[in-house]
Amino acid sequence: GAGVSQSPRYKVAKRGQDVALRCDPISGHVSLFWYQQALGQGPEFLTYFQNEAQLDKSGLPSDRFFAERPEGSVSTLKIQRTQQEDSAVYLCASSPSRGSTITDTQYFGPGTRLTVL
Amino acid sequence: AQKITQTQPGMFVQEKEAVTLDCTYDTSDPSYGLFWYKQPSSGEMIFLIYQGSYDQQNATEGRYSLNFQKARKSANLVISASQLGDSAMYFCAMRERSYDKIIFGKGTRLHILP
């Protein structure tokens, strides 16, 4: 497809369940980012991949959060033992360049809305 | 310290009028980039416009322009001739040279009235 896609678009989980959120970046994009957006807030950075290498995971809120991008394209964000405070929209973004280029625009997917009951 | 400040939680503007969305930022890095994104109710973040800290001229993209005042650390978005489809959340964001991530403000919800 032409843009970043994410699946599922909506996910309801019971507290304590594990969830996996998928991101398909724009074809050929080297960099991939995950953000968490709480209701009424701006997105907050979670983690960053350059190809398959996870270069920054400083934003992951706890060790229950894990992200991977094993072949440098599709990425999965996994949340173990979900808690109510994990309820948010999880946004994935990709950008074409390899390095930390200020001008590098990040293109976002539609997000996955996670609700933990 | 908050890096991006958007002081207008919500705005109501009459269709076809121009609108200015305020954004101030804080950084000690001389090299940075500023972005504006639009987020409609569908949830997707749509890139609108970019301004680099060393750019001499204000950025423009169609009906969007960025009023960049470096000394005041201000990067306001101006939308000319507003349309009903402009109703959405608007986020100002910044990327510093030393970081890959983008830092977002809390957003401004814009309502265009017919």
PDB file of C-alpha atoms in Angstrom:
ATOM      1  CA  GLY A   1       0.000   0.000   0.000  1.00  0.00           C
ATOM      2  CA  ALA A   2       0.914   3.625  -0.280  1.00  0.00           C
ATOM      3  CA  GLY A   3       0.894   4.490   3.414  1.00  0.00           C
ATOM      4  CA  VAL A   4       1.650   3.067   6.831  1.00  0.00           C
ATOM      5  CA  SER A   5      -0.866   0.454   7.880  1.00  0.00           C
ATOM      6  CA  GLN A   6      -1.605  -0.872  11.344  1.00  0.00           C
ATOM      7  CA  SER A   7      -3.636  -3.776  12.600  1.00  0.00           C
ATOM      8  CA  PRO A   8      -5.872  -4.304  14.340  1.00  0.00           C
ATOM      9  CA  ARG A   9      -7.482  -0.881  14.314  1.00  0.00           C
ATOM     10  CA  TYR A  10      -9.264  -1.638  17.567  1.00  0.00           C
ATOM     11  CA  LYS A  11      -8.358  -4.071  20.311  1.00  0.00           C
ATOM     12  CA  VAL A  12     -10.179  -4.794  23.541  1.00  0.00           C
ATOM     13  CA  ALA A  13      -8.285  -6.813  26.109  1.00  0.00           C
ATOM     14  CA  LYS A  14      -9.024  -7.983  29.589  1.00  0.00           C
ATOM     15  CA  ARG A  15      -6.578  -6.891  32.236  1.00  0.00           C
ATOM     16  CA  GLY A  16      -3.703  -9.327  32.358  1.00  0.00           C
ATOM     17  CA  GLN A  17      -3.946 -10.444  28.738  1.00  0.00           C
ATOM     18  CA  ASP A  18      -1.072 -10.118  26.282  1.00  0.00           C
ATOM     19  CA  VAL A  19      -1.610  -8.143  23.072  1.00  0.00           C
ATOM     20  CA  ALA A  20       0.347  -7.750  19.848  1.00  0.00           C
ATOM     21  CA  LEU A  21       0.007  -4.727  17.589  1.00  0.00           C
ATOM     22  CA  ARG A  22       1.311  -4.789  14.030  1.00  0.00           C
ATOM     23  CA  CYS A  23       2.762  -2.046  11.871  1.00  0.00           C
ATOM     24  CA  ASP A  24       3.484  -2.217   8.148  1.00  0.00           C
ATOM     25  CA  PRO A  25       5.645   0.781   7.217  1.00  0.00           C
ATOM     26  CA  ILE A  26       5.864   2.421   3.831  1.00  0.00           C
ATOM     27  CA  SER A  27       7.860   0.170   1.547  1.00  0.00           C
ATOM     28  CA  GLY A  28      11.548   0.991   1.610  1.00  0.00           C
ATOM     29  CA  HIS A  29      11.397   3.161   4.705  1.00  0.00           C
ATOM     30  CA  VAL A  30      14.386   2.530   6.906  1.00  0.00           C
ATOM     31  CA  SER A  31      13.225   4.079  10.161  1.00  0.00           C
ATOM     32  CA  LEU A  32      10.205   3.021  12.191  1.00  0.00           C
ATOM     33  CA  PHE A  33       8.789   4.602  15.308  1.00  0.00           C
ATOM     34  CA  TRP A  34       6.145   3.685  17.867  1.00  0.00           C
ATOM     35  CA  TYR A  35       4.214   6.311  19.825  1.00  0.00           C
ATOM     36  CA  GLN A  36       1.565   6.095  22.520  1.00  0.00           C
ATOM     37  CA  GLN A  37      -1.265   8.626  22.528  1.00  0.00           C
ATOM     38  CA  ALA A  38      -3.433   8.878  25.616  1.00  0.00           C
ATOM     39  CA  LEU A  39      -6.884  10.404  25.304  1.00  0.00           C
ATOM     40  CA  GLY A  40      -6.684  14.157  24.804  1.00  0.00           C
ATOM     41  CA  GLN A  41      -2.890  14.210  24.658  1.00  0.00           C
ATOM     42  CA  GLY A  42      -0.229  14.401  22.018  1.00  0.00           C
ATOM     43  CA  PRO A  43       1.655  11.274  21.005  1.00  0.00           C
ATOM     44  CA  GLU A  44       4.590  10.234  23.170  1.00  0.00           C
ATOM     45  CA  PHE A  45       7.607   8.370  21.867  1.00  0.00           C
ATOM     46  CA  LEU A  46       8.036   4.718  22.760  1.00  0.00           C
ATOM     47  CA  THR A  47      10.770   3.241  20.604  1.00  0.00           C
ATOM     48  CA  TYR A  48      12.708   3.580  17.328  1.00  0.00           C
ATOM     49  CA  PHE A  49      14.127   1.102  14.806  1.00  0.00           C
ATOM     50  CA  GLN A  50      16.598   1.629  12.030  1.00  0.00           C
ATOM     51  CA  ASN A  51      16.092  -1.407   9.827  1.00  0.00           C
ATOM     52  CA  GLU A  52      16.020  -4.324  12.275  1.00  0.00           C
ATOM     53  CA  ALA A  53      18.077  -2.593  14.956  1.00  0.00           C
ATOM     54  CA  GLN A  54      16.236  -1.090  17.893  1.00  0.00           C
ATOM     55  CA  LEU A  55      18.281   2.052  18.497  1.00  0.00           C
ATOM     56  CA  ASP A  56      16.162   3.743  21.122  1.00  0.00           C
ATOM     57  CA  LYS A  57      13.679   2.213  23.532  1.00  0.00           C
ATOM     58  CA  SER A  58      13.835   4.917  26.147  1.00  0.00           C
ATOM     59  CA  GLY A  59      10.125   5.638  25.949  1.00  0.00           C
ATOM     60  CA  LEU A  60       8.858   2.155  26.734  1.00  0.00           C
ATOM     61  CA  PRO A  61       7.012   2.615  30.029  1.00  0.00           C
ATOM     62  CA  SER A  62       7.824  -0.754  31.556  1.00  0.00           C
ATOM     63  CA  ASP A  63       9.373  -4.119  30.841  1.00  0.00           C
ATOM     64  CA  ARG A  64       5.902  -5.326  29.885  1.00  0.00           C
ATOM     65  CA  PHE A  65       6.348  -3.486  26.601  1.00  0.00           C
ATOM     66  CA  PHE A  66       8.435  -5.111  23.901  1.00  0.00           C
ATOM     67  CA  ALA A  67       8.918  -4.225  20.245  1.00  0.00           C
ATOM     68  CA  GLU A  68      10.624  -6.022  17.400  1.00  0.00           C
ATOM     69  CA  ARG A  69      11.293  -5.608  13.701  1.00  0.00           C
ATOM     70  CA  PRO A  70      13.124  -8.822  12.827  1.00  0.00           C
ATOM     71  CA  GLU A  71      13.458  -8.372   9.056  1.00  0.00           C
ATOM     72  CA  GLY A  72      13.609  -4.606   8.956  1.00  0.00           C
ATOM     73  CA  SER A  73      10.120  -4.090   7.607  1.00  0.00           C
ATOM     74  CA  VAL A  74       7.045  -5.122   9.623  1.00  0.00           C
ATOM     75  CA  SER A  75       7.158  -4.317  13.321  1.00  0.00           C
ATOM     76  CA  THR A  76       5.216  -5.691  16.258  1.00  0.00           C
ATOM     77  CA  LEU A  77       4.618  -3.979  19.570  1.00  0.00           C
ATOM     78  CA  LYS A  78       3.783  -6.465  22.287  1.00  0.00           C
ATOM     79  CA  ILE A  79       2.325  -5.631  25.654  1.00  0.00           C
ATOM     80  CA  GLN A  80       2.343  -8.332  28.272  1.00  0.00           C
ATOM     81  CA  ARG A  81      -0.068  -8.531  31.213  1.00  0.00           C
ATOM     82  CA  THR A  82      -1.992  -5.480  30.073  1.00  0.00           C
ATOM     83  CA  GLN A  83      -3.116  -2.926  32.653  1.00  0.00           C
ATOM     84  CA  GLN A  84      -5.873  -0.333  32.437  1.00  0.00           C
ATOM     85  CA  GLU A  85      -3.305   2.449  32.146  1.00  0.00           C
ATOM     86  CA  ASP A  86      -2.125   0.877  28.880  1.00  0.00           C
ATOM     87  CA  SER A  87      -5.383   1.983  27.250  1.00  0.00           C
ATOM     88  CA  ALA A  88      -4.385   4.394  24.508  1.00  0.00           C
ATOM     89  CA  VAL A  89      -3.939   4.747  20.775  1.00  0.00           C
ATOM     90  CA  TYR A  90      -0.668   3.243  19.572  1.00  0.00           C
ATOM     91  CA  LEU A  91       0.696   5.000  16.520  1.00  0.00           C
ATOM     92  CA  CYS A  92       3.361   3.723  14.193  1.00  0.00           C
ATOM     93  CA  ALA A  93       5.359   6.022  11.925  1.00  0.00           C
ATOM     94  CA  SER A  94       8.014   5.447   9.299  1.00  0.00           C
ATOM     95  CA  SER A  95      10.530   7.658   7.561  1.00  0.00           C
ATOM     96  CA  PRO A  96      12.773   7.031   4.602  1.00  0.00           C
ATOM     97  CA  SER A  97      16.180   8.054   5.828  1.00  0.00           C
ATOM     98  CA  ARG A  98      18.837   6.081   7.588  1.00  0.00           C
ATOM     99  CA  GLY A  99      20.184   8.582  10.033  1.00  0.00           C
ATOM    100  CA  SER A 100      19.010  11.239  12.421  1.00  0.00           C
ATOM    101  CA  THR A 101      18.057  13.816   9.871  1.00  0.00           C
ATOM    102  CA  ILE A 102      16.143  16.750  11.231  1.00  0.00           C
ATOM    103  CA  THR A 103      14.274  17.252   7.993  1.00  0.00           C
ATOM    104  CA  ASP A 104      13.129  13.649   7.914  1.00  0.00           C
ATOM    105  CA  THR A 105       9.360  13.647   7.998  1.00  0.00           C
ATOM    106  CA  GLN A 106       7.656  10.816   9.800  1.00  0.00           C
ATOM    107  CA  TYR A 107       4.546   9.397   8.167  1.00  0.00           C
ATOM    108  CA  PHE A 108       1.999   7.967  10.531  1.00  0.00           C
ATOM    109  CA  GLY A 109      -0.412   5.073  10.336  1.00  0.00           C
ATOM    110  CA  PRO A 110      -4.036   5.217  11.504  1.00  0.00           C
ATOM    111  CA  GLY A 111      -3.186   3.777  14.914  1.00  0.00           C
ATOM    112  CA  THR A 112      -4.494   0.935  17.022  1.00  0.00           C
ATOM    113  CA  ARG A 113      -6.924   1.904  19.763  1.00  0.00           C
ATOM    114  CA  LEU A 114      -6.313  -0.404  22.720  1.00  0.00           C
ATOM    115  CA  THR A 115      -8.886  -0.608  25.494  1.00  0.00           C
ATOM    116  CA  VAL A 116      -8.035  -2.638  28.576  1.00  0.00           C
ATOM    117  CA  LEU A 117     -10.998  -3.599  30.715  1.00  0.00           C
TER     118      LEU A 117
ATOM    119  CA  ALA B   1      10.417  21.137  31.163  1.00  0.00           C
ATOM    120  CA  GLN B   2       7.732  21.108  28.540  1.00  0.00           C
ATOM    121  CA  LYS B   3       9.326  21.398  25.136  1.00  0.00           C
ATOM    122  CA  ILE B   4       6.274  22.222  23.043  1.00  0.00           C
ATOM    123  CA  THR B   5       3.485  24.452  24.304  1.00  0.00           C
ATOM    124  CA  GLN B   6       0.147  24.885  22.600  1.00  0.00           C
ATOM    125  CA  THR B   7      -1.939  27.250  24.693  1.00  0.00           C
ATOM    126  CA  GLN B   8      -5.207  26.985  22.788  1.00  0.00           C
ATOM    127  CA  PRO B   9      -7.073  23.807  23.739  1.00  0.00           C
ATOM    128  CA  GLY B  10      -9.893  24.645  21.338  1.00  0.00           C
ATOM    129  CA  MET B  11     -10.794  27.200  18.709  1.00  0.00           C
ATOM    130  CA  PHE B  12     -13.934  28.021  16.760  1.00  0.00           C
ATOM    131  CA  VAL B  13     -13.511  29.768  13.424  1.00  0.00           C
ATOM    132  CA  GLN B  14     -15.966  30.756  10.728  1.00  0.00           C
ATOM    133  CA  GLU B  15     -15.536  29.025   7.387  1.00  0.00           C
ATOM    134  CA  LYS B  16     -13.358  30.935   4.884  1.00  0.00           C
ATOM    135  CA  GLU B  17     -11.635  32.935   7.598  1.00  0.00           C
ATOM    136  CA  ALA B  18      -7.920  32.617   8.283  1.00  0.00           C
ATOM    137  CA  VAL B  19      -6.867  30.970  11.524  1.00  0.00           C
ATOM    138  CA  THR B  20      -3.629  31.017  13.514  1.00  0.00           C
ATOM    139  CA  LEU B  21      -2.707  28.160  15.827  1.00  0.00           C
ATOM    140  CA  ASP B  22      -0.094  29.060  18.398  1.00  0.00           C
ATOM    141  CA  CYS B  23       2.997  27.057  19.246  1.00  0.00           C
ATOM    142  CA  THR B  24       6.033  27.890  21.337  1.00  0.00           C
ATOM    143  CA  TYR B  25       8.958  25.583  21.915  1.00  0.00           C
ATOM    144  CA  ASP B  26      11.982  25.224  24.106  1.00  0.00           C
ATOM    145  CA  THR B  27      15.357  23.862  23.103  1.00  0.00           C
ATOM    146  CA  SER B  28      19.025  24.560  23.648  1.00  0.00           C
ATOM    147  CA  ASP B  29      19.991  22.748  20.463  1.00  0.00           C
ATOM    148  CA  PRO B  30      20.747  25.264  17.665  1.00  0.00           C
ATOM    149  CA  SER B  31      19.708  22.715  15.063  1.00  0.00           C
ATOM    150  CA  TYR B  32      16.141  21.491  15.133  1.00  0.00           C
ATOM    151  CA  GLY B  33      13.073  20.983  13.019  1.00  0.00           C
ATOM    152  CA  LEU B  34       9.506  21.998  13.646  1.00  0.00           C
ATOM    153  CA  PHE B  35       6.467  20.145  12.314  1.00  0.00           C
ATOM    154  CA  TRP B  36       2.733  20.554  12.263  1.00  0.00           C
ATOM    155  CA  TYR B  37       0.438  17.553  12.035  1.00  0.00           C
ATOM    156  CA  LYS B  38      -3.321  17.325  11.603  1.00  0.00           C
ATOM    157  CA  GLN B  39      -5.273  14.550  13.283  1.00  0.00           C
ATOM    158  CA  PRO B  40      -8.879  14.167  12.114  1.00  0.00           C
ATOM    159  CA  SER B  41     -11.379  12.063  14.007  1.00  0.00           C
ATOM    160  CA  SER B  42     -10.203   9.011  12.052  1.00  0.00           C
ATOM    161  CA  GLY B  43      -7.023   9.151  14.126  1.00  0.00           C
ATOM    162  CA  GLU B  44      -4.327   9.296  11.488  1.00  0.00           C
ATOM    163  CA  MET B  45      -1.602  11.918  11.922  1.00  0.00           C
ATOM    164  CA  ILE B  46      -1.262  13.851   8.677  1.00  0.00           C
ATOM    165  CA  PHE B  47       1.930  15.797   8.053  1.00  0.00           C
ATOM    166  CA  LEU B  48       1.234  19.406   7.061  1.00  0.00           C
ATOM    167  CA  ILE B  49       4.384  21.494   7.074  1.00  0.00           C
ATOM    168  CA  TYR B  50       8.014  21.587   8.173  1.00  0.00           C
ATOM    169  CA  GLN B  51      10.362  24.405   9.228  1.00  0.00           C
ATOM    170  CA  GLY B  52      14.065  23.999   9.876  1.00  0.00           C
ATOM    171  CA  SER B  53      15.825  26.143  12.437  1.00  0.00           C
ATOM    172  CA  TYR B  54      18.256  27.444   9.835  1.00  0.00           C
ATOM    173  CA  ASP B  55      15.657  28.106   7.158  1.00  0.00           C
ATOM    174  CA  GLN B  56      15.681  31.767   6.227  1.00  0.00           C
ATOM    175  CA  GLN B  57      12.134  31.893   4.947  1.00  0.00           C
ATOM    176  CA  ASN B  58       8.873  30.824   6.503  1.00  0.00           C
ATOM    177  CA  ALA B  59       7.611  27.511   5.172  1.00  0.00           C
ATOM    178  CA  THR B  60       4.474  27.409   3.045  1.00  0.00           C
ATOM    179  CA  GLU B  61       2.438  24.472   1.719  1.00  0.00           C
ATOM    180  CA  GLY B  62      -0.708  25.431  -0.128  1.00  0.00           C
ATOM    181  CA  ARG B  63      -3.103  27.000   2.384  1.00  0.00           C
ATOM    182  CA  TYR B  64      -0.706  26.315   5.242  1.00  0.00           C
ATOM    183  CA  SER B  65       2.093  28.610   6.280  1.00  0.00           C
ATOM    184  CA  LEU B  66       4.332  28.622   9.306  1.00  0.00           C
ATOM    185  CA  ASN B  67       5.034  31.921  11.051  1.00  0.00           C
ATOM    186  CA  PHE B  68       8.497  31.174  12.404  1.00  0.00           C
ATOM    187  CA  GLN B  69       9.902  33.666  14.927  1.00  0.00           C
ATOM    188  CA  LYS B  70      13.154  32.132  16.072  1.00  0.00           C
ATOM    189  CA  ALA B  71      14.053  34.679  18.723  1.00  0.00           C
ATOM    190  CA  ARG B  72      10.677  34.216  20.372  1.00  0.00           C
ATOM    191  CA  LYS B  73      10.815  30.426  19.867  1.00  0.00           C
ATOM    192  CA  SER B  74       7.462  30.585  18.196  1.00  0.00           C
ATOM    193  CA  ALA B  75       6.177  28.505  15.276  1.00  0.00           C
ATOM    194  CA  ASN B  76       2.561  29.367  14.651  1.00  0.00           C
ATOM    195  CA  LEU B  77       0.538  27.625  11.946  1.00  0.00           C
ATOM    196  CA  VAL B  78      -1.577  29.822   9.713  1.00  0.00           C
ATOM    197  CA  ILE B  79      -4.390  28.292   7.694  1.00  0.00           C
ATOM    198  CA  SER B  80      -5.798  30.607   5.060  1.00  0.00           C
ATOM    199  CA  ALA B  81      -9.399  30.419   3.800  1.00  0.00           C
ATOM    200  CA  SER B  82     -10.453  27.738   6.264  1.00  0.00           C
ATOM    201  CA  GLN B  83     -12.701  24.904   5.118  1.00  0.00           C
ATOM    202  CA  LEU B  84     -15.069  22.604   6.964  1.00  0.00           C
ATOM    203  CA  GLY B  85     -12.629  19.753   6.374  1.00  0.00           C
ATOM    204  CA  ASP B  86     -10.024  21.591   8.418  1.00  0.00           C
ATOM    205  CA  SER B  87     -11.885  20.675  11.601  1.00  0.00           C
ATOM    206  CA  ALA B  88      -9.465  18.430  13.482  1.00  0.00           C
ATOM    207  CA  MET B  89      -6.800  18.304  16.181  1.00  0.00           C
ATOM    208  CA  TYR B  90      -3.578  20.068  15.258  1.00  0.00           C
ATOM    209  CA  PHE B  91      -0.258  19.180  16.825  1.00  0.00           C
ATOM    210  CA  CYS B  92       2.927  21.173  16.839  1.00  0.00           C
ATOM    211  CA  ALA B  93       6.041  19.033  17.145  1.00  0.00           C
ATOM    212  CA  MET B  94       9.807  19.366  17.284  1.00  0.00           C
ATOM    213  CA  ARG B  95      12.780  17.200  16.477  1.00  0.00           C
ATOM    214  CA  GLU B  96      16.208  18.084  17.875  1.00  0.00           C
ATOM    215  CA  ARG B  97      19.392  17.144  16.044  1.00  0.00           C
ATOM    216  CA  SER B  98      20.541  14.739  18.688  1.00  0.00           C
ATOM    217  CA  TYR B  99      17.317  12.751  18.858  1.00  0.00           C
ATOM    218  CA  ASP B 100      15.331  10.615  16.468  1.00  0.00           C
ATOM    219  CA  LYS B 101      11.989  11.025  18.144  1.00  0.00           C
ATOM    220  CA  ILE B 102       9.524  13.826  17.594  1.00  0.00           C
ATOM    221  CA  ILE B 103       8.166  15.619  20.663  1.00  0.00           C
ATOM    222  CA  PHE B 104       4.564  16.724  20.396  1.00  0.00           C
ATOM    223  CA  GLY B 105       2.518  19.418  22.070  1.00  0.00           C
ATOM    224  CA  LYS B 106      -0.873  18.705  23.615  1.00  0.00           C
ATOM    225  CA  GLY B 107      -2.693  19.895  20.539  1.00  0.00           C
ATOM    226  CA  THR B 108      -5.382  22.395  19.578  1.00  0.00           C
ATOM    227  CA  ARG B 109      -8.827  21.256  18.526  1.00  0.00           C
ATOM    228  CA  LEU B 110     -10.029  23.408  15.645  1.00  0.00           C
ATOM    229  CA  HIS B 111     -13.718  23.660  14.792  1.00  0.00           C
ATOM    230  CA  ILE B 112     -14.695  25.303  11.503  1.00  0.00           C
ATOM    231  CA  LEU B 113     -18.227  26.674  11.572  1.00  0.00           C
ATOM    232  CA  PRO B 114     -20.385  26.834   8.411  1.00  0.00           C
TER     233      PRO B 114
END
